[in-house]
Amino acid sequence: MNTKLFHYRHSDGLLNKVNPVVKLLMLIILSLINSLLDDLFVIVFFIICVSAMALNRINFLSVLKQSVFFIIIGVVFFITSHSFFKMLRYYNMVLICIIFTYTTSVFDLSYSLTKYSLLRKTGKILSLTLIMIPLALDSFSQVILAYRSRNFSIIKHPFSSLTFIVINGTKKYIEKVSSFSDSLQSRLFQV
Amino acid sequence: MDILSVNNICFKTDNKYILEDISFSIKKGSITALCGNNGAGKTTLIKVLKGLLKVSLGEIYINGLNVTKKSGERLKKIGLVFQDPDLQIVGETVEKDIEFGLRNLNLTSVEIERKVNKVINELKLIDLRNRDPLTLSGGEKRKLILADILVMDPDIIILDEIFANLDYPNVKVVLKLIQELKDLNQTVIIVSHNVEKFLFLTDNLILLKNGKVVYNGKSSLSIEVLKENEICSQNSFFENMLMP
Ligand SMILES: Nc1ncnc2c1ncn2[C@@H]1O[C@H](COP(=O)(O)OP(=O)(O)OP(=O)(O)O)[C@@H](O)[C@H]1O
Ligand SMILES: [Mg+2]
């Protein structure tokens, strides 16, 4: 199955069924453990992570392919700190995050949070943020595409193009947010 | 009985009237076309109806109940499908997107599941259930946003420019969906500046021009008015589509 990094996909895996708030707590605890563990256990931890991925039918090779960026950073860690285990701790952390986001719908998480009255607002704002981020990415990439399609070289005019992109991207974003807020309101979403 | 009736509605911004003295009523289970050229005031009118914009003057009744001042009530009773599906889809999977509105109603998860399953069956979305909405085709996305609204059980469904950007096969898909809504005895208002594609499906037609109603009556009798007002071209040959 094709895996997109940090992107929820529906599956019948065991971890998908665990309550999202429990998973969030597990994420926090596991990352603490990962940084406090003895060096040797870090290897065991890594093996556990990989088996957890296998159990949830996450394609390890496909994850590997998409994680080139993180792998490079790990290698930089290794070169600068001369510590194999530091690098491994870092990879463990990335793997935990990948497993968490792959098996947890952020919407489920934010809705589970709203069940606890203290976290109600946090949950709502979390889901609102998650809705708005792709909208922003979309607005800016649209503006950049519009410039490039008219042969405007961003490299030749870095300053003016940056100003244009920021101003027009923000304009576009505000436009999108306002129609989006209409549609959220019409589906009775309230913060 | 009329499910929706609108009496002398006006909408003003700054000092310009965008809607002036609009009155009409709609019967339960009927399909109405709301048309008019660009800038006629269609989108403004439906936003006012839905409660996203405040009425400046006039009254709105739903099922005989005066809801002019109750915009929350109107938000619930009127389901509005906006033009751009990408600005309405929020869920990570089709199923989660359909759930979104229900969760905002604070229903139990059993109730949510029942309603979602019902809509998924009605709109035949079973195969798409676990798909990422971003990977759907244009027609499938329309189907999804229709499901998003239908699941909330609105009394009236308004579709704003639902045919925009659709190719012929997808237009047929949406037409079939509207026919299915009609079979379910839903009340539907289809808003568009281009009525030729769907006029044959509708019972009544309301034509707006410069913020005023210029025609309100049977669709089958509207062709001359549509031609006069340049909603369709003089040599349109879609009369024969109106025949039963
Ligand atoms: N907030 C506003 N302030 C000033 N004028 C507005 C505002 N909103 C809409 N208008 C004007 O009101 C008129 C009606 O706009 P509306 O969007 O309702 O038209 P429409 O019938 O939906 O057109 P289209 O077919 O292009 O979607 C337009 O002339 C528009 O410029
Ligand atoms: Mg419009």
CSV table of C-alpha atoms and ligand atoms in Angstrom, one decimal:
chain,number,residue,atom,x,y,z
A,1,MET,CA,0.0,0.0,0.0
A,2,ASN,CA,1.2,3.5,-0.8
A,3,THR,CA,2.1,5.5,2.3
A,4,LYS,CA,2.2,9.2,2.5
A,5,LEU,CA,4.3,10.5,5.3
A,6,PHE,CA,2.5,12.0,8.3
A,7,HIS,CA,-0.8,11.4,6.6
A,8,TYR,CA,-3.6,9.3,8.0
A,9,ARG,CA,-4.8,6.4,6.0
A,10,HIS,CA,-7.8,4.2,6.8
A,11,SER,CA,-6.9,0.6,7.7
A,12,ASP,CA,-8.0,-2.2,10.1
A,13,GLY,CA,-4.7,-2.3,11.8
A,14,LEU,CA,-4.6,-2.8,15.6
A,15,LEU,CA,-3.2,0.7,16.3
A,16,ASN,CA,-5.9,2.3,14.2
A,17,LYS,CA,-8.5,1.1,16.7
A,18,VAL,CA,-6.8,2.4,19.9
A,19,ASN,CA,-8.4,5.6,21.4
A,20,PRO,CA,-6.5,8.6,19.9
A,21,VAL,CA,-6.0,10.3,23.3
A,22,VAL,CA,-4.4,7.1,24.6
A,23,LYS,CA,-2.2,7.1,21.5
A,24,LEU,CA,-1.2,10.7,22.1
A,25,LEU,CA,-0.2,9.9,25.7
A,26,MET,CA,1.7,6.9,24.4
A,27,LEU,CA,3.5,9.1,21.9
A,28,ILE,CA,4.7,11.4,24.7
A,29,ILE,CA,5.7,8.6,27.0
A,30,LEU,CA,7.5,6.7,24.3
A,31,SER,CA,9.5,9.7,23.2
A,32,LEU,CA,10.5,10.3,26.8
A,33,ILE,CA,11.6,6.7,27.2
A,34,ASN,CA,13.5,6.9,23.9
A,35,SER,CA,15.6,9.8,25.1
A,36,LEU,CA,16.3,8.3,28.6
A,37,LEU,CA,17.0,4.7,27.6
A,38,ASP,CA,20.4,3.1,27.8
A,39,ASP,CA,22.2,2.9,24.4
A,40,LEU,CA,21.8,-0.8,23.9
A,41,PHE,CA,18.0,-0.6,24.5
A,42,VAL,CA,17.7,2.0,21.8
A,43,ILE,CA,18.4,-0.8,19.2
A,44,VAL,CA,15.6,-2.9,20.8
A,45,PHE,CA,13.4,0.1,20.6
A,46,PHE,CA,14.2,0.5,16.9
A,47,ILE,CA,13.3,-3.1,16.3
A,48,ILE,CA,10.0,-2.7,18.2
A,49,CYS,CA,9.2,0.4,16.0
A,50,VAL,CA,9.8,-1.5,12.8
A,51,SER,CA,7.7,-4.5,13.9
A,52,ALA,CA,4.9,-2.1,15.0
A,53,MET,CA,5.0,-0.8,11.4
A,54,ALA,CA,4.9,-4.3,10.0
A,55,LEU,CA,2.0,-5.3,12.3
A,56,ASN,CA,0.0,-2.3,11.0
A,57,ARG,CA,0.9,-3.1,7.4
A,58,ILE,CA,2.8,0.1,6.9
A,59,ASN,CA,5.2,-0.4,4.0
A,60,PHE,CA,8.6,0.2,5.4
A,61,LEU,CA,10.3,0.5,2.0
A,62,SER,CA,7.9,3.2,0.9
A,63,VAL,CA,8.4,5.1,4.2
A,64,LEU,CA,12.1,4.8,3.7
A,65,LYS,CA,11.9,6.2,0.2
A,66,GLN,CA,10.0,9.3,1.4
A,67,SER,CA,12.1,9.9,4.4
A,68,VAL,CA,15.3,10.8,2.6
A,69,PHE,CA,15.2,14.2,4.2
A,70,PHE,CA,15.1,12.8,7.7
A,71,ILE,CA,17.7,10.2,6.9
A,72,ILE,CA,20.1,12.9,5.8
A,73,ILE,CA,19.5,14.9,8.9
A,74,GLY,CA,20.2,11.7,10.9
A,75,VAL,CA,23.5,11.2,9.1
A,76,VAL,CA,24.4,14.9,9.8
A,77,PHE,CA,23.7,14.1,13.5
A,78,PHE,CA,26.0,11.2,13.3
A,79,ILE,CA,28.8,13.1,11.6
A,80,THR,CA,28.7,16.1,14.0
A,81,SER,CA,28.2,14.1,17.2
A,82,HIS,CA,30.2,10.9,16.3
A,83,SER,CA,27.5,9.0,18.0
A,84,PHE,CA,25.7,6.2,16.3
A,85,PHE,CA,23.1,6.0,19.2
A,86,LYS,CA,22.2,9.6,18.9
A,87,MET,CA,21.4,9.1,15.3
A,88,LEU,CA,19.3,6.0,16.2
A,89,ARG,CA,17.4,7.8,18.9
A,90,TYR,CA,16.5,10.4,16.3
A,91,TYR,CA,15.4,7.8,13.8
A,92,ASN,CA,13.3,6.2,16.5
A,93,MET,CA,11.6,9.5,17.2
A,94,VAL,CA,10.8,9.9,13.5
A,95,LEU,CA,9.4,6.4,13.3
A,96,ILE,CA,7.2,6.9,16.3
A,97,CYS,CA,5.8,10.1,14.7
A,98,ILE,CA,5.2,8.3,11.4
A,99,ILE,CA,3.4,5.5,13.1
A,100,PHE,CA,1.3,7.8,15.2
A,101,THR,CA,0.2,10.1,12.3
A,102,TYR,CA,-0.3,7.1,10.0
A,103,THR,CA,-2.7,5.4,12.3
A,104,THR,CA,-4.4,8.4,13.9
A,105,SER,CA,-7.0,10.6,12.3
A,106,VAL,CA,-6.2,14.1,13.6
A,107,PHE,CA,-9.9,14.8,13.4
A,108,ASP,CA,-10.7,11.8,15.6
A,109,LEU,CA,-8.0,13.1,18.0
A,110,SER,CA,-9.4,16.6,18.1
A,111,TYR,CA,-12.9,15.3,18.7
A,112,SER,CA,-11.8,13.0,21.4
A,113,LEU,CA,-10.1,16.0,23.0
A,114,THR,CA,-13.3,18.0,22.9
A,115,LYS,CA,-14.9,15.3,25.1
A,116,TYR,CA,-12.8,16.5,28.1
A,117,SER,CA,-14.3,19.9,29.0
A,118,LEU,CA,-10.8,21.3,29.8
A,119,LEU,CA,-9.5,20.4,26.4
A,120,ARG,CA,-12.6,21.3,24.4
A,121,LYS,CA,-11.3,24.5,23.0
A,122,THR,CA,-7.9,23.0,22.3
A,123,GLY,CA,-9.5,20.2,20.3
A,124,LYS,CA,-11.6,22.6,18.2
A,125,ILE,CA,-8.7,24.8,17.5
A,126,LEU,CA,-6.6,21.9,16.6
A,127,SER,CA,-9.1,20.8,14.0
A,128,LEU,CA,-9.5,24.3,12.7
A,129,THR,CA,-5.7,24.6,12.3
A,130,LEU,CA,-5.6,21.4,10.5
A,131,ILE,CA,-8.2,22.6,8.0
A,132,MET,CA,-6.4,25.9,7.5
A,133,ILE,CA,-2.9,24.7,6.8
A,134,PRO,CA,-3.6,22.9,3.5
A,135,LEU,CA,-5.5,26.0,2.4
A,136,ALA,CA,-2.5,28.2,3.0
A,137,LEU,CA,-0.1,25.9,1.2
A,138,ASP,CA,-2.6,25.8,-1.7
A,139,SER,CA,-2.9,29.6,-1.9
A,140,PHE,CA,0.8,30.2,-2.0
A,141,SER,CA,1.6,27.4,-4.4
A,142,GLN,CA,-1.1,28.8,-6.7
A,143,VAL,CA,0.4,32.2,-6.7
A,144,ILE,CA,3.9,30.9,-7.3
A,145,LEU,CA,2.6,28.8,-10.2
A,146,ALA,CA,0.9,31.8,-11.7
A,147,TYR,CA,4.2,33.7,-11.6
A,148,ARG,CA,6.3,30.9,-13.0
A,149,SER,CA,3.8,30.2,-15.8
A,150,ARG,CA,4.4,33.8,-17.0
A,151,ASN,CA,8.1,33.3,-17.1
A,152,PHE,CA,8.8,35.4,-14.1
A,153,SER,CA,12.1,34.4,-12.6
A,154,ILE,CA,12.1,34.2,-8.9
A,155,ILE,CA,15.8,33.8,-8.8
A,156,LYS,CA,16.5,36.9,-10.9
A,157,HIS,CA,14.2,39.2,-8.8
A,158,PRO,CA,14.2,37.6,-5.3
A,159,PHE,CA,13.1,40.7,-3.5
A,160,SER,CA,10.2,41.9,-5.6
A,161,SER,CA,9.0,38.3,-6.2
A,162,LEU,CA,9.0,37.6,-2.5
A,163,THR,CA,6.9,40.7,-1.8
A,164,PHE,CA,4.5,39.8,-4.6
A,165,ILE,CA,4.1,36.2,-3.5
A,166,VAL,CA,3.6,37.1,0.2
A,167,ILE,CA,1.0,39.9,-0.6
A,168,ASN,CA,-0.9,38.0,-3.3
A,169,GLY,CA,-0.7,34.6,-1.5
A,170,THR,CA,-2.1,36.2,1.7
A,171,LYS,CA,-4.9,37.8,-0.3
A,172,LYS,CA,-5.8,34.5,-1.9
A,173,TYR,CA,-5.6,32.8,1.5
A,174,ILE,CA,-8.0,35.3,3.1
A,175,GLU,CA,-10.4,34.9,0.2
A,176,LYS,CA,-10.3,31.1,0.6
A,177,VAL,CA,-10.6,31.3,4.4
A,178,SER,CA,-13.7,33.5,4.1
A,179,SER,CA,-15.5,31.0,1.8
A,180,PHE,CA,-14.3,28.2,3.9
A,181,SER,CA,-15.6,29.7,7.1
A,182,ASP,CA,-19.0,30.0,5.4
A,183,SER,CA,-19.0,26.4,4.6
A,184,LEU,CA,-17.8,25.4,8.1
A,185,GLN,CA,-20.5,27.6,9.7
A,186,SER,CA,-23.1,25.9,7.4
A,187,ARG,CA,-22.0,22.6,8.8
A,188,LEU,CA,-22.5,23.9,12.3
A,189,PHE,CA,-18.9,24.1,13.3
A,190,GLN,CA,-18.3,26.4,16.2
A,191,VAL,CA,-15.2,27.1,18.2
B,1,MET,CA,-48.0,23.5,2.6
B,2,ASP,CA,-45.1,25.8,1.6
B,3,ILE,CA,-41.9,24.6,3.1
B,4,LEU,CA,-40.2,28.0,2.5
B,5,SER,CA,-41.8,31.3,2.0
B,6,VAL,CA,-40.0,34.6,1.6
B,7,ASN,CA,-41.8,37.9,2.0
B,8,ASN,CA,-40.4,41.2,0.7
B,9,ILE,CA,-36.8,40.5,1.5
B,10,CYS,CA,-34.2,43.3,1.0
B,11,PHE,CA,-30.5,43.1,1.5
B,12,LYS,CA,-28.4,46.3,1.6
B,13,THR,CA,-24.7,46.9,1.8
B,14,ASP,CA,-23.4,50.4,2.5
B,15,ASN,CA,-26.1,52.2,0.6
B,16,LYS,CA,-26.7,50.0,-2.3
B,17,TYR,CA,-29.6,47.5,-2.5
B,18,ILE,CA,-28.3,44.1,-3.7
B,19,LEU,CA,-31.7,42.4,-3.2
B,20,GLU,CA,-34.9,44.4,-3.4
B,21,ASP,CA,-38.3,43.2,-2.4
B,22,ILE,CA,-38.0,39.5,-3.1
B,23,SER,CA,-41.0,37.3,-2.5
B,24,PHE,CA,-41.6,33.7,-3.4
B,25,SER,CA,-42.6,30.4,-1.9
B,26,ILE,CA,-41.6,26.8,-2.4
B,27,LYS,CA,-43.6,23.6,-1.9
B,28,LYS,CA,-42.2,20.6,-0.1
B,29,GLY,CA,-40.7,18.0,-2.5
B,30,SER,CA,-40.4,20.4,-5.4
B,31,ILE,CA,-37.4,21.3,-7.4
B,32,THR,CA,-36.8,25.0,-8.1
B,33,ALA,CA,-34.4,26.6,-10.5
B,34,LEU,CA,-33.0,30.0,-9.2
B,35,CYS,CA,-31.4,31.7,-12.1
B,36,GLY,CA,-30.1,35.0,-13.3
B,37,ASN,CA,-27.0,36.4,-15.0
B,38,ASN,CA,-23.7,37.1,-13.3
B,39,GLY,CA,-24.2,39.6,-10.5
B,40,ALA,CA,-28.0,39.2,-10.4
B,41,GLY,CA,-27.8,38.5,-6.7
B,42,LYS,CA,-28.3,34.7,-6.6
B,43,THR,CA,-25.4,33.9,-4.2
B,44,THR,CA,-26.4,36.8,-2.0
B,45,LEU,CA,-30.0,35.6,-1.8
B,46,ILE,CA,-29.1,32.1,-0.8
B,47,LYS,CA,-26.6,33.3,1.8
B,48,VAL,CA,-29.4,35.5,3.3
B,49,LEU,CA,-31.8,32.5,3.3
B,50,LYS,CA,-29.2,30.3,4.9
B,51,GLY,CA,-28.5,32.8,7.6
B,52,LEU,CA,-24.9,33.6,6.6
B,53,LEU,CA,-25.9,37.2,5.9
B,54,LYS,CA,-28.4,39.3,7.9
B,55,VAL,CA,-31.7,40.3,6.3
B,56,SER,CA,-32.1,44.0,6.1
B,57,LEU,CA,-35.9,43.9,5.7
B,58,GLY,CA,-38.6,41.3,5.1
B,59,GLU,CA,-39.5,37.9,6.6
B,60,ILE,CA,-38.5,34.3,6.0
B,61,TYR,CA,-40.8,31.4,7.0
B,62,ILE,CA,-39.8,27.7,7.1
B,63,ASN,CA,-42.7,25.3,7.6
B,64,GLY,CA,-44.9,28.2,8.6
B,65,LEU,CA,-42.6,29.3,11.3
B,66,ASN,CA,-41.1,32.8,11.3
B,67,VAL,CA,-37.3,32.3,11.3
B,68,THR,CA,-36.3,35.7,10.2
B,69,LYS,CA,-34.5,36.4,13.4
B,70,LYS,CA,-33.4,32.8,14.1
B,71,SER,CA,-30.4,32.4,11.8
B,72,GLY,CA,-29.3,29.4,13.9
B,73,GLU,CA,-32.5,27.6,13.0
B,74,ARG,CA,-32.0,28.4,9.3
B,75,LEU,CA,-28.4,27.1,9.4
B,76,LYS,CA,-29.8,23.8,10.5
B,77,LYS,CA,-32.9,23.6,8.3
B,78,ILE,CA,-31.3,24.7,5.1
B,79,GLY,CA,-28.4,22.7,3.6
B,80,LEU,CA,-26.2,24.7,1.3
B,81,VAL,CA,-23.8,23.2,-1.1
B,82,PHE,CA,-21.2,25.8,-2.2
B,83,GLN,CA,-19.7,26.0,-5.6
B,84,ASP,CA,-16.2,25.0,-4.9
B,85,PRO,CA,-16.0,21.5,-3.4
B,86,ASP,CA,-12.4,21.9,-2.4
B,87,LEU,CA,-13.4,24.6,0.0
B,88,GLN,CA,-15.9,22.4,1.8
B,89,ILE,CA,-14.1,19.1,2.2
B,90,VAL,CA,-12.4,18.7,5.6
B,91,GLY,CA,-12.2,15.0,6.5
B,92,GLU,CA,-9.2,12.7,5.9
B,93,THR,CA,-11.4,10.1,4.4
B,94,VAL,CA,-14.8,10.3,2.7
B,95,GLU,CA,-16.5,8.7,5.8
B,96,LYS,CA,-14.9,11.2,8.2
B,97,ASP,CA,-15.9,14.1,6.0
B,98,ILE,CA,-19.5,13.0,6.1
B,99,GLU,CA,-19.3,12.6,9.9
B,100,PHE,CA,-18.0,16.2,10.4
B,101,GLY,CA,-21.3,18.0,10.5
B,102,LEU,CA,-22.9,15.3,12.7
B,103,ARG,CA,-20.1,15.6,15.2
B,104,ASN,CA,-20.8,19.3,15.5
B,105,LEU,CA,-24.4,18.3,16.5
B,106,ASN,CA,-23.0,16.3,19.4
B,107,LEU,CA,-24.8,13.1,18.5
B,108,THR,CA,-23.9,9.8,20.0
B,109,SER,CA,-21.5,7.7,17.9
B,110,VAL,CA,-24.1,5.0,17.3
B,111,GLU,CA,-26.5,7.6,15.9
B,112,ILE,CA,-23.7,9.1,13.8
B,113,GLU,CA,-22.8,5.7,12.3
B,114,ARG,CA,-26.4,5.0,11.5
B,115,LYS,CA,-26.9,8.3,9.6
B,116,VAL,CA,-23.6,8.1,7.8
B,117,ASN,CA,-24.4,4.5,6.6
B,118,LYS,CA,-27.8,5.6,5.4
B,119,VAL,CA,-26.4,8.4,3.3
B,120,ILE,CA,-23.5,6.3,2.0
B,121,ASN,CA,-26.0,3.7,0.8
B,122,GLU,CA,-28.4,6.3,-0.7
B,123,LEU,CA,-25.7,8.0,-2.7
B,124,LYS,CA,-23.8,4.7,-3.5
B,125,LEU,CA,-20.6,5.9,-1.9
B,126,ILE,CA,-19.6,2.5,-0.5
B,127,ASP,CA,-16.6,2.0,-2.7
B,128,LEU,CA,-15.3,5.4,-1.9
B,129,ARG,CA,-15.9,5.2,1.9
B,130,ASN,CA,-12.2,5.0,3.0
B,131,ARG,CA,-10.7,7.0,0.2
B,132,ASP,CA,-8.8,10.2,0.7
B,133,PRO,CA,-11.1,13.0,-0.6
B,134,LEU,CA,-8.2,14.7,-2.3
B,135,THR,CA,-7.9,11.8,-4.7
B,136,LEU,CA,-11.6,11.9,-5.8
B,137,SER,CA,-12.7,13.1,-9.3
B,138,GLY,CA,-14.7,16.3,-9.8
B,139,GLY,CA,-18.0,14.4,-10.0
B,140,GLU,CA,-17.2,12.2,-7.0
B,141,LYS,CA,-16.3,15.3,-5.0
B,142,ARG,CA,-19.7,16.8,-5.8
B,143,LYS,CA,-21.3,13.6,-4.6
B,144,LEU,CA,-19.4,13.8,-1.4
B,145,ILE,CA,-20.3,17.4,-0.6
B,146,LEU,CA,-23.9,16.5,-1.3
B,147,ALA,CA,-23.6,13.6,1.1
B,148,ASP,CA,-22.1,16.0,3.7
B,149,ILE,CA,-25.2,18.2,3.5
B,150,LEU,CA,-27.8,15.4,3.1
B,151,VAL,CA,-26.6,13.6,6.3
B,152,MET,CA,-27.6,16.6,8.3
B,153,ASP,CA,-31.2,16.0,7.3
B,154,PRO,CA,-32.0,19.5,6.1
B,155,ASP,CA,-35.6,20.5,5.1
B,156,ILE,CA,-34.4,22.3,2.0
B,157,ILE,CA,-31.2,21.7,0.0
B,158,ILE,CA,-29.7,24.6,-2.0
B,159,LEU,CA,-27.1,23.8,-4.7
B,160,ASP,CA,-25.0,26.8,-5.8
B,161,GLU,CA,-23.6,26.4,-9.4
B,162,ILE,CA,-23.3,22.6,-8.9
B,163,PHE,CA,-22.6,22.1,-12.6
B,164,ALA,CA,-19.7,24.5,-12.8
B,165,ASN,CA,-16.4,22.9,-14.0
B,166,LEU,CA,-18.1,19.5,-14.7
B,167,ASP,CA,-17.7,17.6,-18.0
B,168,TYR,CA,-20.7,15.9,-19.6
B,169,PRO,CA,-20.4,12.5,-17.9
B,170,ASN,CA,-20.2,14.2,-14.5
B,171,VAL,CA,-23.1,16.5,-15.3
B,172,LYS,CA,-25.1,13.4,-15.9
B,173,VAL,CA,-24.0,12.0,-12.6
B,174,VAL,CA,-25.2,15.1,-10.8
B,175,LEU,CA,-28.5,15.2,-12.7
B,176,LYS,CA,-29.1,11.7,-11.6
B,177,LEU,CA,-28.3,12.6,-8.0
B,178,ILE,CA,-30.9,15.4,-8.2
B,179,GLN,CA,-33.4,13.1,-9.6
B,180,GLU,CA,-32.7,10.7,-6.7
B,181,LEU,CA,-33.2,13.5,-4.3
B,182,LYS,CA,-36.5,14.2,-5.9
B,183,ASP,CA,-37.5,10.6,-5.5
B,184,LEU,CA,-36.6,10.9,-1.8
B,185,ASN,CA,-39.1,13.8,-1.7
B,186,GLN,CA,-36.4,16.3,-0.8
B,187,THR,CA,-37.0,20.0,-1.5
B,188,VAL,CA,-34.2,21.3,-3.8
B,189,ILE,CA,-33.2,24.7,-5.1
B,190,ILE,CA,-30.7,24.7,-7.9
B,191,VAL,CA,-28.9,28.0,-8.4
B,192,SER,CA,-27.2,28.6,-11.7
B,193,HIS,CA,-26.8,31.1,-14.5
B,194,ASN,CA,-27.0,28.3,-17.0
B,195,VAL,CA,-30.3,26.5,-16.8
B,196,GLU,CA,-30.3,24.5,-20.0
B,197,LYS,CA,-28.7,21.5,-18.5
B,198,PHE,CA,-31.2,20.9,-15.7
B,199,LEU,CA,-34.4,22.9,-16.5
B,200,PHE,CA,-36.2,19.7,-17.5
B,201,LEU,CA,-35.8,18.4,-13.9
B,202,THR,CA,-37.3,21.4,-12.2
B,203,ASP,CA,-41.0,22.2,-11.4
B,204,ASN,CA,-40.6,25.9,-10.9
B,205,LEU,CA,-38.3,28.7,-11.9
B,206,ILE,CA,-37.4,32.0,-10.3
B,207,LEU,CA,-35.5,34.5,-12.4
B,208,LEU,CA,-33.5,37.3,-10.7
B,209,LYS,CA,-32.3,40.4,-12.5
B,210,ASN,CA,-30.5,43.2,-10.8
B,211,GLY,CA,-31.6,42.0,-7.4
B,212,LYS,CA,-35.3,41.7,-8.3
B,213,VAL,CA,-37.6,38.7,-9.2
B,214,VAL,CA,-38.7,39.1,-12.8
B,215,TYR,CA,-40.2,35.6,-13.2
B,216,ASN,CA,-41.7,33.2,-10.7
B,217,GLY,CA,-43.7,30.3,-12.1
B,218,LYS,CA,-43.7,27.0,-13.9
B,219,SER,CA,-40.5,26.0,-15.6
B,220,SER,CA,-42.3,24.7,-18.6
B,221,LEU,CA,-43.7,28.2,-19.3
B,222,SER,CA,-40.4,30.1,-18.7
B,223,ILE,CA,-38.6,29.6,-22.0
B,224,GLU,CA,-39.7,32.9,-23.6
B,225,VAL,CA,-38.7,34.8,-20.5
B,226,LEU,CA,-35.4,33.1,-20.4
B,227,LYS,CA,-34.7,34.0,-24.0
B,228,GLU,CA,-35.8,37.6,-23.5
B,229,ASN,CA,-33.5,38.0,-20.5
B,230,GLU,CA,-30.6,36.3,-22.3
B,231,ILE,CA,-30.3,33.5,-19.9
B,232,CYS,CA,-30.3,31.2,-22.9
B,233,SER,CA,-29.7,32.0,-26.5
B,234,GLN,CA,-32.6,32.7,-28.9
B,235,ASN,CA,-32.1,29.5,-30.8
B,236,SER,CA,-31.8,27.2,-27.9
B,237,PHE,CA,-33.6,24.0,-28.7
B,238,PHE,CA,-34.1,22.6,-25.2
B,239,GLU,CA,-37.9,23.0,-25.3
B,240,ASN,CA,-38.1,19.4,-26.4
B,241,MET,CA,-36.2,18.4,-23.2
B,242,LEU,CA,-39.1,19.8,-21.2
B,243,MET,CA,-41.6,17.3,-22.6
B,244,PRO,CA,-42.3,14.6,-20.2
C,1,LIG,N1,-20.4,42.5,0.2
C,1,LIG,C1,-20.7,43.2,-0.9
C,1,LIG,N2,-20.5,44.5,-1.0
C,1,LIG,C2,-20.8,45.2,-2.1
C,1,LIG,N3,-21.4,44.6,-3.2
C,1,LIG,C3,-21.6,43.2,-3.1
C,1,LIG,C4,-21.3,42.5,-2.0
C,1,LIG,N4,-21.6,41.2,-2.2
C,1,LIG,C5,-22.1,41.2,-3.5
C,1,LIG,N5,-22.1,42.4,-4.0
C,1,LIG,C6,-22.6,42.8,-5.4
C,1,LIG,O1,-24.0,42.3,-5.4
C,1,LIG,C7,-24.3,41.8,-6.7
C,1,LIG,C8,-24.8,40.4,-6.6
C,1,LIG,O2,-23.8,39.5,-6.3
C,1,LIG,P1,-24.0,37.9,-6.2
C,1,LIG,O3,-22.7,37.3,-5.9
C,1,LIG,O4,-25.1,37.6,-5.3
C,1,LIG,O5,-24.3,37.6,-7.7
C,1,LIG,P2,-24.6,36.2,-8.4
C,1,LIG,O6,-26.0,36.3,-9.0
C,1,LIG,O7,-24.3,35.1,-7.5
C,1,LIG,O8,-23.6,36.2,-9.6
C,1,LIG,P3,-22.7,35.0,-10.2
C,1,LIG,O9,-23.5,34.3,-11.2
C,1,LIG,O10,-21.5,35.7,-10.9
C,1,LIG,O11,-22.2,34.1,-9.1
C,1,LIG,C9,-23.0,41.9,-7.5
C,1,LIG,O12,-23.1,43.1,-8.3
C,1,LIG,C10,-21.9,42.1,-6.5
C,1,LIG,O13,-20.9,42.9,-7.0
C,2,MG,MG,-22.9,33.4,-7.4
